[in-house]
Each structure stands twice: as structure tokens, then as C-alpha cells.
Short mmCIF file of C-alpha atoms (C1' of nucleotides) in Angstrom, two decimals:
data_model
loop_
_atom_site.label_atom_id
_atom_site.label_comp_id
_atom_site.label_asym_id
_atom_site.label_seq_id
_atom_site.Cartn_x
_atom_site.Cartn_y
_atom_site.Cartn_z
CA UNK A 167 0.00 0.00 0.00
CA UNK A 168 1.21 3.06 -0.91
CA UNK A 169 1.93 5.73 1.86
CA UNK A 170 0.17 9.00 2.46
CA UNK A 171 3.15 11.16 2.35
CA UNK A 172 4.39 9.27 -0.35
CA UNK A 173 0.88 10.02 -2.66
CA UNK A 174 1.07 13.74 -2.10
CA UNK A 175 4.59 14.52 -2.74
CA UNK A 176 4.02 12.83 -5.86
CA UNK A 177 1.04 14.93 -6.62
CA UNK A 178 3.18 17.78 -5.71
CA UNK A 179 5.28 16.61 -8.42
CA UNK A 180 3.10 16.91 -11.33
CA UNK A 181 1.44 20.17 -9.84
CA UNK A 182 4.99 21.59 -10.05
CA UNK A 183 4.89 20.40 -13.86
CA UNK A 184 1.89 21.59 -14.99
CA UNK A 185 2.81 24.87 -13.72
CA UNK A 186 5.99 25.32 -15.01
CA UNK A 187 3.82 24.14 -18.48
CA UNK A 188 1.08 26.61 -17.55
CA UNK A 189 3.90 29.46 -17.51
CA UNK A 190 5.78 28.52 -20.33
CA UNK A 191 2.67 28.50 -22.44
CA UNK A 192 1.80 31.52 -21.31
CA UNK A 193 4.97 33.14 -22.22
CA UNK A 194 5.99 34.07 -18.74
CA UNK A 195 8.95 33.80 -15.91
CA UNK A 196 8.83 31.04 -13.71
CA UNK A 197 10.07 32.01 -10.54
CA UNK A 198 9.47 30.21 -7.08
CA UNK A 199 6.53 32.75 -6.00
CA UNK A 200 4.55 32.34 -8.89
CA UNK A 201 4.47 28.33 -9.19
CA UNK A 202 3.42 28.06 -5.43
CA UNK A 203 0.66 30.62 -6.00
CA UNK A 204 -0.38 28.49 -9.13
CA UNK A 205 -0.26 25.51 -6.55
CA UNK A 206 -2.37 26.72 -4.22
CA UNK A 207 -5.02 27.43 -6.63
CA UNK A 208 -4.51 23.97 -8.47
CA UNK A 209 -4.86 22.35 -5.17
CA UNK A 210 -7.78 24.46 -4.26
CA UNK A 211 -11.78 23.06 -4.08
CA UNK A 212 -13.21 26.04 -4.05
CA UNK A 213 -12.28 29.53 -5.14
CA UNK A 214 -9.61 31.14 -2.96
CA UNK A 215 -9.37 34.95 -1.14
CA UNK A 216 -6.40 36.79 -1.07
CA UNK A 217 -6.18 35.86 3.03
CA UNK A 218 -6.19 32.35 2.38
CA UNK A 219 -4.18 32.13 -0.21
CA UNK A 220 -1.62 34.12 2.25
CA UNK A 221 -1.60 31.69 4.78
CA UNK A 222 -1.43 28.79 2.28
CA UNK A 223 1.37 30.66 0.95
CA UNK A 224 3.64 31.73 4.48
CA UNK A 225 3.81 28.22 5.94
CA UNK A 226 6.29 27.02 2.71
CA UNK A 227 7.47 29.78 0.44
CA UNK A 228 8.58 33.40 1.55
CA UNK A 229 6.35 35.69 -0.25
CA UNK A 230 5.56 39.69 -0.18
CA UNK A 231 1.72 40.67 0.25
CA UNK A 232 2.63 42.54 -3.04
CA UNK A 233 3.90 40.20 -4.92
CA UNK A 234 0.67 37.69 -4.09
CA UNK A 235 -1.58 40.68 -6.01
CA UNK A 236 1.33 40.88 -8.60
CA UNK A 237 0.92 37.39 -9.66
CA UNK A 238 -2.86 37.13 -9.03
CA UNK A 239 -3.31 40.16 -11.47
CA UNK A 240 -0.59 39.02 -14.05
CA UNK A 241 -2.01 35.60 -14.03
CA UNK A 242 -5.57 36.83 -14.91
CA UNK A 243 -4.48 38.79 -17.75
CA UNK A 244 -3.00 35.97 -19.09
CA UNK A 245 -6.37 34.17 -18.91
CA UNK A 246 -4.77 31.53 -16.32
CA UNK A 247 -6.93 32.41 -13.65
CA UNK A 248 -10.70 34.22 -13.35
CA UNK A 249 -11.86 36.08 -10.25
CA UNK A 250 -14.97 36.42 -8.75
CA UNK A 251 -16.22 38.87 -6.17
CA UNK A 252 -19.05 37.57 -3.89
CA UNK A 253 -20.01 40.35 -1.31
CA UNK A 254 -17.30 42.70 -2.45
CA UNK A 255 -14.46 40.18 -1.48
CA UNK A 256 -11.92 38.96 -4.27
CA UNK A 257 -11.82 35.43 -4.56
CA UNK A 258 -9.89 33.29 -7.57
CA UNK A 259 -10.30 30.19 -9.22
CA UNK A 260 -8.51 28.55 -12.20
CA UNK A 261 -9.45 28.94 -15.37
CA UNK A 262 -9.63 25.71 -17.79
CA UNK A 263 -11.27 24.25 -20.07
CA UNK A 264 -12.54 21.68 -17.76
CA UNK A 265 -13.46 24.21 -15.53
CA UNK A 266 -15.85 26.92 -17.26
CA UNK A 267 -17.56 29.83 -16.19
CA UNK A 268 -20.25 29.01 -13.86
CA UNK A 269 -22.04 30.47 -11.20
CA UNK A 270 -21.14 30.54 -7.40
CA UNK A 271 -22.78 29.83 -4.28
CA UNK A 272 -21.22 32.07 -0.74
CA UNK A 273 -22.49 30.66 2.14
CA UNK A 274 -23.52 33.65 4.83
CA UNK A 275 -22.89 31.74 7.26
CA UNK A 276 -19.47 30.95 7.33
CA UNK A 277 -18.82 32.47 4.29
CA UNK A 278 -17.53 29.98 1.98
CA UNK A 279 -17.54 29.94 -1.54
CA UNK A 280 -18.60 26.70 -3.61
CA UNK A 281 -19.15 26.29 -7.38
CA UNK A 282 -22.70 25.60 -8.70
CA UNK A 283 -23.14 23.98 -11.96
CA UNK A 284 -22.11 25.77 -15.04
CA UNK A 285 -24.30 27.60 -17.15
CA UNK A 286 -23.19 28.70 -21.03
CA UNK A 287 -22.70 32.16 -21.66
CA UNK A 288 -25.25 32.08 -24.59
CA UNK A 289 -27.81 30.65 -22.27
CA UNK A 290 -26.69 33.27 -19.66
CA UNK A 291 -26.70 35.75 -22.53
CA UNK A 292 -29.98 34.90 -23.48
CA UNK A 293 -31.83 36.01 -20.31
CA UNK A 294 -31.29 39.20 -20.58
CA UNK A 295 -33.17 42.02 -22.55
CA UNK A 296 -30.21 43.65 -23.29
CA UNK A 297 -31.38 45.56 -26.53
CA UNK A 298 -29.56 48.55 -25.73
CA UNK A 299 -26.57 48.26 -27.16
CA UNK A 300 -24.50 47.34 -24.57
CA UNK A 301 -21.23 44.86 -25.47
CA UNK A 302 -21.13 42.02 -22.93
CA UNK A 303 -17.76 40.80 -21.77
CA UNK A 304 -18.43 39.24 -18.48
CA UNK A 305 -21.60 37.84 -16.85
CA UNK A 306 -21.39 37.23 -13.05
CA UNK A 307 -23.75 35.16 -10.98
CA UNK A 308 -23.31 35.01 -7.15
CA UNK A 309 -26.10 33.41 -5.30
CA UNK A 310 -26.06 33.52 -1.39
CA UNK A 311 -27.67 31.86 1.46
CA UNK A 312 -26.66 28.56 4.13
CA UNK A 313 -24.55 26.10 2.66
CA UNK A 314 -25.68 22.31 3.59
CA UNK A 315 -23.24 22.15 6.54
CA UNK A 316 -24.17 25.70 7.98
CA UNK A 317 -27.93 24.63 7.17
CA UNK A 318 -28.03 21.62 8.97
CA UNK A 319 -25.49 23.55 12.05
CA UNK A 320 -27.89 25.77 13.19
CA UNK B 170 -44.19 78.38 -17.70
CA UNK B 171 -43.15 77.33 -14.50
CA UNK B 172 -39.73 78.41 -13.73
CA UNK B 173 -36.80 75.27 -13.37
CA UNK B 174 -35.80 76.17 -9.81
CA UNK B 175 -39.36 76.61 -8.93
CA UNK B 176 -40.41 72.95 -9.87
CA UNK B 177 -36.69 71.56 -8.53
CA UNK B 178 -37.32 72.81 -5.09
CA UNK B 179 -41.18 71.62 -5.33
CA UNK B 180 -39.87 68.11 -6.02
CA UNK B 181 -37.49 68.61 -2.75
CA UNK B 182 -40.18 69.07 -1.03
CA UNK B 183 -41.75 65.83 -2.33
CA UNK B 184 -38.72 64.03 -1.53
CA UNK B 185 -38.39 65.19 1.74
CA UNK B 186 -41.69 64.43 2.55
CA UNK B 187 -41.25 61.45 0.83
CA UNK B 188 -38.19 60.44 3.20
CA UNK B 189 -39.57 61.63 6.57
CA UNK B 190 -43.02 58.88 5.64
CA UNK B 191 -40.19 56.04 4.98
CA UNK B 192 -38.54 56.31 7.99
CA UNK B 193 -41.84 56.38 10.01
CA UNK B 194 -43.15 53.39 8.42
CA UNK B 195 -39.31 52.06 9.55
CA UNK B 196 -39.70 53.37 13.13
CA UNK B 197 -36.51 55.35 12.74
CA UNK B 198 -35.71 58.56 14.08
CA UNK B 199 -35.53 60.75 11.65
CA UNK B 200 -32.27 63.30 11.16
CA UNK B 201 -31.17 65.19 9.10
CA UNK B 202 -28.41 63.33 7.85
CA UNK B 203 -30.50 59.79 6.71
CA UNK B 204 -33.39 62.68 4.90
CA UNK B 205 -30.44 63.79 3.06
CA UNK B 206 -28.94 60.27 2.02
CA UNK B 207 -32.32 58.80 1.42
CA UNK B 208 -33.42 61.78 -0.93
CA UNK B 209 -29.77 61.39 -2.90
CA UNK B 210 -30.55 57.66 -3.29
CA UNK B 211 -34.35 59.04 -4.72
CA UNK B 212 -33.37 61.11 -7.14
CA UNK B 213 -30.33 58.96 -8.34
CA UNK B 214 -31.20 57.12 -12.12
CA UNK B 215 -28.68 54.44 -11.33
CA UNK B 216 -27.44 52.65 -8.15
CA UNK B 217 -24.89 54.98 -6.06
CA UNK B 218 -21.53 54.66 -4.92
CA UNK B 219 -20.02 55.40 -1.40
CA UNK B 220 -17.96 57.82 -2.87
CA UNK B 221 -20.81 59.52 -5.24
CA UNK B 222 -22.98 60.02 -2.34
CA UNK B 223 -20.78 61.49 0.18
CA UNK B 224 -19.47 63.72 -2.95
CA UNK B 225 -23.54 64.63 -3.57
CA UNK B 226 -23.69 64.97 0.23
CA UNK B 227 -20.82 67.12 1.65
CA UNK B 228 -22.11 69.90 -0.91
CA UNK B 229 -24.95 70.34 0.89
CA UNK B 230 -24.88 68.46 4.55
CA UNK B 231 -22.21 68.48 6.62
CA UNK B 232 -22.25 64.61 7.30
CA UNK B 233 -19.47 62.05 8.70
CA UNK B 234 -17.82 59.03 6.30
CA UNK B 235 -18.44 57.17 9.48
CA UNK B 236 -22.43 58.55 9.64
CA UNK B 237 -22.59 57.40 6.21
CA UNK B 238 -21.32 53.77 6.42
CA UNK B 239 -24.27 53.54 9.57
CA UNK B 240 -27.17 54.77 7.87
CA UNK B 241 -26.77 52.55 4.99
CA UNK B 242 -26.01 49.73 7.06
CA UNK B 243 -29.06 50.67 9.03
CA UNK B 244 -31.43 51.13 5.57
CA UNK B 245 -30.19 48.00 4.44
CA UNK B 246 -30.98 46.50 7.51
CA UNK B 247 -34.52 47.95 7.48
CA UNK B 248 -35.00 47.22 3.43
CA UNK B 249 -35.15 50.83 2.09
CA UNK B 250 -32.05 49.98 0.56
CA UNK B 251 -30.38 47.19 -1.59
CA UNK B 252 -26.84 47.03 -2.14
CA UNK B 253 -25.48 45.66 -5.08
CA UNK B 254 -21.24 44.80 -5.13
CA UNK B 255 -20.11 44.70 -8.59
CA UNK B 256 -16.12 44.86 -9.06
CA UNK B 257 -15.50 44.94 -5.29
CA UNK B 258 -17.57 48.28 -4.68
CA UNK B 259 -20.78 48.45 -3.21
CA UNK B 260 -23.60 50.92 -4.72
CA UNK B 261 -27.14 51.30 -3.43
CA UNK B 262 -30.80 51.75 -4.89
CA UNK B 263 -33.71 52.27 -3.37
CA UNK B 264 -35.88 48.89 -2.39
CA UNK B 265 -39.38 49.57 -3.53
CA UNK B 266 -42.05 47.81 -4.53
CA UNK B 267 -41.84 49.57 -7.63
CA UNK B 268 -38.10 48.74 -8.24
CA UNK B 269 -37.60 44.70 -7.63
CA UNK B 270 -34.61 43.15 -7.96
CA UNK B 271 -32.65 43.09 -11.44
CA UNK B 272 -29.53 42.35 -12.66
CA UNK B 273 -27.06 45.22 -13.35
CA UNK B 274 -24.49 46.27 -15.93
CA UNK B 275 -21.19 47.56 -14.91
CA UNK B 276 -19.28 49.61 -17.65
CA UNK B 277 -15.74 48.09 -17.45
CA UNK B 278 -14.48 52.08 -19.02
CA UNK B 279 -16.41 54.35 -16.93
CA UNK B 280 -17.35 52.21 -14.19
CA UNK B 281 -21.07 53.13 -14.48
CA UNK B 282 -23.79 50.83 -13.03
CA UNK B 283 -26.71 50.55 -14.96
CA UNK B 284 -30.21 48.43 -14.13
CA UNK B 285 -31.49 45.93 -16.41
CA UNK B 286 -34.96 44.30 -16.75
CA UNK B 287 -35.82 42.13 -13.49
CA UNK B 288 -35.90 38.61 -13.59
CA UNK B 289 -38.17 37.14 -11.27
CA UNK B 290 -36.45 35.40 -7.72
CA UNK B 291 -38.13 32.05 -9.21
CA UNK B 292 -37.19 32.32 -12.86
CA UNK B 293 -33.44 32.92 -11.66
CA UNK B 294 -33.57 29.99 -8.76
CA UNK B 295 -35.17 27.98 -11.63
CA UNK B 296 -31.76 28.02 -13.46
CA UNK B 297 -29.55 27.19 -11.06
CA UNK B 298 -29.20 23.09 -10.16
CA UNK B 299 -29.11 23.42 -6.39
CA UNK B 300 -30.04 19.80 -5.55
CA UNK B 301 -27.31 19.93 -3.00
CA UNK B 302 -29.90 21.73 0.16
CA UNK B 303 -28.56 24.89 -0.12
CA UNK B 304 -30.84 27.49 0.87
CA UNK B 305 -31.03 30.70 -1.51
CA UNK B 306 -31.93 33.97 0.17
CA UNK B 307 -30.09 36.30 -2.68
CA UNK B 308 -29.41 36.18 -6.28
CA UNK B 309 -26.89 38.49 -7.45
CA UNK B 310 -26.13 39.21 -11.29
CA UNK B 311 -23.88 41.17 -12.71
CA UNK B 312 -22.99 41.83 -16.16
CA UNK B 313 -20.16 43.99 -17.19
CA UNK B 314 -18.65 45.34 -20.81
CA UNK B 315 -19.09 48.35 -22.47
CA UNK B 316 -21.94 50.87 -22.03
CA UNK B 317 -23.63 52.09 -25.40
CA UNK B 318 -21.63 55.71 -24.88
CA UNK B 319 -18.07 53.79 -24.14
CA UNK B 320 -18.50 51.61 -26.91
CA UNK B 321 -19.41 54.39 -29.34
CA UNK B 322 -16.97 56.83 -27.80
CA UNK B 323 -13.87 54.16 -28.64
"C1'" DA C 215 -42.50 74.86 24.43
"C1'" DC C 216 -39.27 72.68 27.63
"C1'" DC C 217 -36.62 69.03 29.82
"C1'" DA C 218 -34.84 64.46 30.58
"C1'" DA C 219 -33.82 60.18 28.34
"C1'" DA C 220 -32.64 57.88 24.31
"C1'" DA C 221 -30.63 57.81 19.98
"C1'" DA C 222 -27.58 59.42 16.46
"C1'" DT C 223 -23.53 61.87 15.00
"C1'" DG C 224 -18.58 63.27 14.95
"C1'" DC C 225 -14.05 62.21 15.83
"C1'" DA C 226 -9.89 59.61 16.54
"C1'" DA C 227 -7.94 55.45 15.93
"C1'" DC C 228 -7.65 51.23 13.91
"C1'" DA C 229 -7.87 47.16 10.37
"C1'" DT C 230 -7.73 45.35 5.76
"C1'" DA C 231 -7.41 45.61 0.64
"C1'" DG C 232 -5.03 47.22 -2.92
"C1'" DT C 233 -1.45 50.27 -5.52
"C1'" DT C 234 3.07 52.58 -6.82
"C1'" DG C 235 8.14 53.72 -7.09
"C1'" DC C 236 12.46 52.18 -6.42
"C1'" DA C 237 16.25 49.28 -4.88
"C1'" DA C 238 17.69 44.46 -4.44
"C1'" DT C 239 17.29 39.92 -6.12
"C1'" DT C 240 16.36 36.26 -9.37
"C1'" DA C 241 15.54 34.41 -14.27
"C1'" DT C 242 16.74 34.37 -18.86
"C1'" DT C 243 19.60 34.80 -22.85
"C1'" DT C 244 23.83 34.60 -25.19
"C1'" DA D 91 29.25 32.39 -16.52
"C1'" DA D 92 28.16 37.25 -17.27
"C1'" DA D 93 25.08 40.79 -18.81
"C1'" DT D 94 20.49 42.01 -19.37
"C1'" DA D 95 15.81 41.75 -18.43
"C1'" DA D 96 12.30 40.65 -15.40
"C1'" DT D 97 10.57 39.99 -10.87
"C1'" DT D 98 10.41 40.56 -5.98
"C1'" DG D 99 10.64 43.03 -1.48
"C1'" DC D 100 10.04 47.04 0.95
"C1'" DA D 101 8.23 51.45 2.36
"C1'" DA D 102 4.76 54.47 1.74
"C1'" DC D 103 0.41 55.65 0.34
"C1'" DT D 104 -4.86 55.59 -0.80
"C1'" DA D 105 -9.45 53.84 -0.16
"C1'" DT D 106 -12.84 51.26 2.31
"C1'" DG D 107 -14.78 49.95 6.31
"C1'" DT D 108 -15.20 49.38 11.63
"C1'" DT D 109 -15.25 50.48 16.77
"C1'" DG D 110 -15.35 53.17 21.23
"C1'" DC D 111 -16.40 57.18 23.31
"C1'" DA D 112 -17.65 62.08 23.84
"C1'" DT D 113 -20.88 65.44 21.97
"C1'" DT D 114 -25.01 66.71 19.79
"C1'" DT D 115 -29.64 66.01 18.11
"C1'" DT D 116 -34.32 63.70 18.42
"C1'" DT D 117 -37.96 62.07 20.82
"C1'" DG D 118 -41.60 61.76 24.09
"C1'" DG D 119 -43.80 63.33 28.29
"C1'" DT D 120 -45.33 67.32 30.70
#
DNA sequence: ACCAAAAATGCAACATAGTTGCAATTATTT
DNA sequence: AAATAATTGCAACTATGTTGCATTTTTGGT
């Protein structure tokens, strides 16, 4: 039977890989910061804040508050990663093809965000009455309430 | 013909009116301060700002950042208001009968928040899968590109 | 209309998110 | 392996938002 640590570091291994991939695709250094940020957010279940994504971040690399938005902001303009901004905090996710736009549940409770099934922009598009001529770039859906756990808590 | 000041300060006088009868029906003292945010949020066309208010505001009341951030909080609390967090910033609109909830546009060039058409609570919970029990209290859409004067003006 | 009690405001201080310029460090290229 | 280019760290700054406490304004009874 293969051992717990021994599972993860190899996971670790081909997260490390893909990222240096991700980077290289997109055209851009890979330095030390930016591959444990990409970590984190491969890693991730659910869409990430900038807090926890700092204190994912200070247990194994050194990294600057600074740098974190840097990266974050770099990494979106290069399409690598989408944000979303439930109740006017930041949160990121990746963005892949496996892994399309879709709308997001944050729990009020303890304020978690989870991923609800995706819906496609045309079908998004398509609800809307938007006959002035407006150009659409981005459609965001945030939907709040209890989450199961928070539900079934109280 | 009736003179523009003339009919301006007439409608003040509506909206004051208007603001002292909402914040009896709210059992809410009523100051001078929440008269004067209520009637800015009245006579706004599109959902306001923190910083548009207290720029309408300090022209006319002298009024606190701090006072500001309450009485919201406090409308909100009561349901005169609705806030809306598109990009990270909060704006507010008036929560009337008259003005249900919609989904809003957010010009990505001048930052402008515009209403769209409302979609009913139960068309938009319609679309989204939540089998898992999560329980929905607010549906938040926003849509974001270029307004019909951005897009022209480019 | 006035006075006491209750409520709201102003102010100072603080916390967090996010940004910018510049010097120091790290990647990349040859 | 060295020079150049890019990135990071740091300090300082802005904006948003919050809290405790003293001062002022509203409210309700007389």
C-alpha cells in the first residue's frame, strides 16, 4: 500500500509540472513565487481569497503581500486564472477548459464559496433584454444563502 | 411656464416628505443626515456609490464618512435599501415595490452601473441546479462590458 | 414649548485591501 | 558564466470599512 506522504509529494510533483507548463505557455517567468501561488489554486476546491491564499502561501514559500496581487493580477491577464467577487471580497479560481464559467454559491454563514453547476454564456446571454446596445464581456452570478453544513449547524 | 428652480425645489419638497413617511413606516428617528442620504438615493437614475454620495452629500450636509457607512447599514438593515457589489464596490438603490430586484451592468471604461430588466427570484432559482440543500436567500447578477456611450466613444 | 432620556452623530484610531516607485534579487539569454 | 531583463521586497500611500467614546440632536412626556 502506498503511503500518504508518499501520494502527495508525488502529486506535488506533477502540480509543479503543470505549472511550469502553464507558464511557459503563457509566455511568462517562472520564478518560485509564482508556481506556489499556481499551486495553491490547483490544489484548491473552491475559489480562494487573497487571506487564504496568504496563509497557504507563508507556511512554505517566503512571499511579499505585493507580490501575491502581482501574480494574481498578471495571471488573470493571461487568462490563467478568473476572479470572482461575492459580497465585495476577491476570490480566484482557475481557469480551464474543464473548468468553465459558472455560477457561485457564498455561504452567509461561514462564508464559503462553492461552485454551482455551469451555465453557457449564450444561455446566460440569453436572459437578458439587453437591446440597448451594450457589449457584454463578463456575466457574473453570485447566489447567497446557508450552505448544507451551515444549514443543517444551526 | 413654471420656472426650473421653482419645480426643482417643489420636487425637494416631495422628496423630503417622501423620506420623513419612509422612515416612520421604519420606526426610525428621523435626522437630518438619513433625509439627506435617502433623498440622494431618490433622485439617483442608477445605483450609487459610497464615494458619489458622500461627494452629492458634503455639498450640501455636513455629514461624517463614518455617519454614512451607519445609515446605509441601518437602511439595508430595514430594506429601504439594496446594495449591489459589482467589481469589489458596493452601490445602493432604493428597495421599492416599484423597483424589484434586477440584474445590473457595470461599464468596465467608466465604471457606471446601470439596471437591467428584473428577472423574477423564481425564474433565476429555476436556473440554477441546487439539488445539493442549499438554501437561496439572494441572487446576485452582474454583467459587465461596455456601455452604449463607451463603446461608441472608442 | 421645555426638559430628561434615548438615539444618532462626529471624531480619533484602527484594520484590511489594494497600488506605486524604487532598490535588491532572481531568471533568462547569449 | 556574465550581462540584461524581469521579478520581488520594501516602504509608503490611498481607499474602504469598523469600533469606542464624547458630543449633539431627536424624541416623548409634561
Amino acid at each position: 500500500m502506498l503511503h500518504f506522504w508518499y501520494v502527495h509529494s508525488m502529486l506535488d510533483h506533477i502540480r509543479d509540472k503543470n505549472a511550469l507548463i502553464t507558464m511557459q505557455k503563457a509566455g511568462i517567468s517562472k520564478t518560485q513565487q509564482r508556481i506556489a501561488v499556481l499551486n495553491i489554486l490547483s490544489k484548491a476546491a473552491t475559489p480562494l481569497n487573497i487571506s487564504s491564499i496568504r496563509q497557504s502561501l507563508q507556511s512554505k514559500t517566503r512571499i511579499n503581500r505585493v507580490t501575491i496581487y502581482r501574480i494574481l493580477s498578471l495571471f488573470k491577464m493571461r487568462g490563467i486564472i478568473r476572479d470572482i467577487t461575492s459580497s465585495g471580497i476577491s476570490y480566484y479560481e482557475l481557469a480551464t477548459r474543464e473548468n468553465p464559467v459558472h455560477p457561485h454559491f457564498n455561504c452567509l454563514n461561514c462564508g464559503k464559496l462553492s461552485c454551482l453547476e455551469p451555465l453557457t454564456f449564450s444561455q446566460a446571454k440569453h436572459l437578458f433584454n439587453t437591446d440597448e446596445n451594450f457589449s457584454i464581456e463578463h456575466i457574473e452570478i453570485n447566489i447567497s444563502g446557508l450552505c448544507s453544513y451551515c444549514r443543517n449547524a444551526t
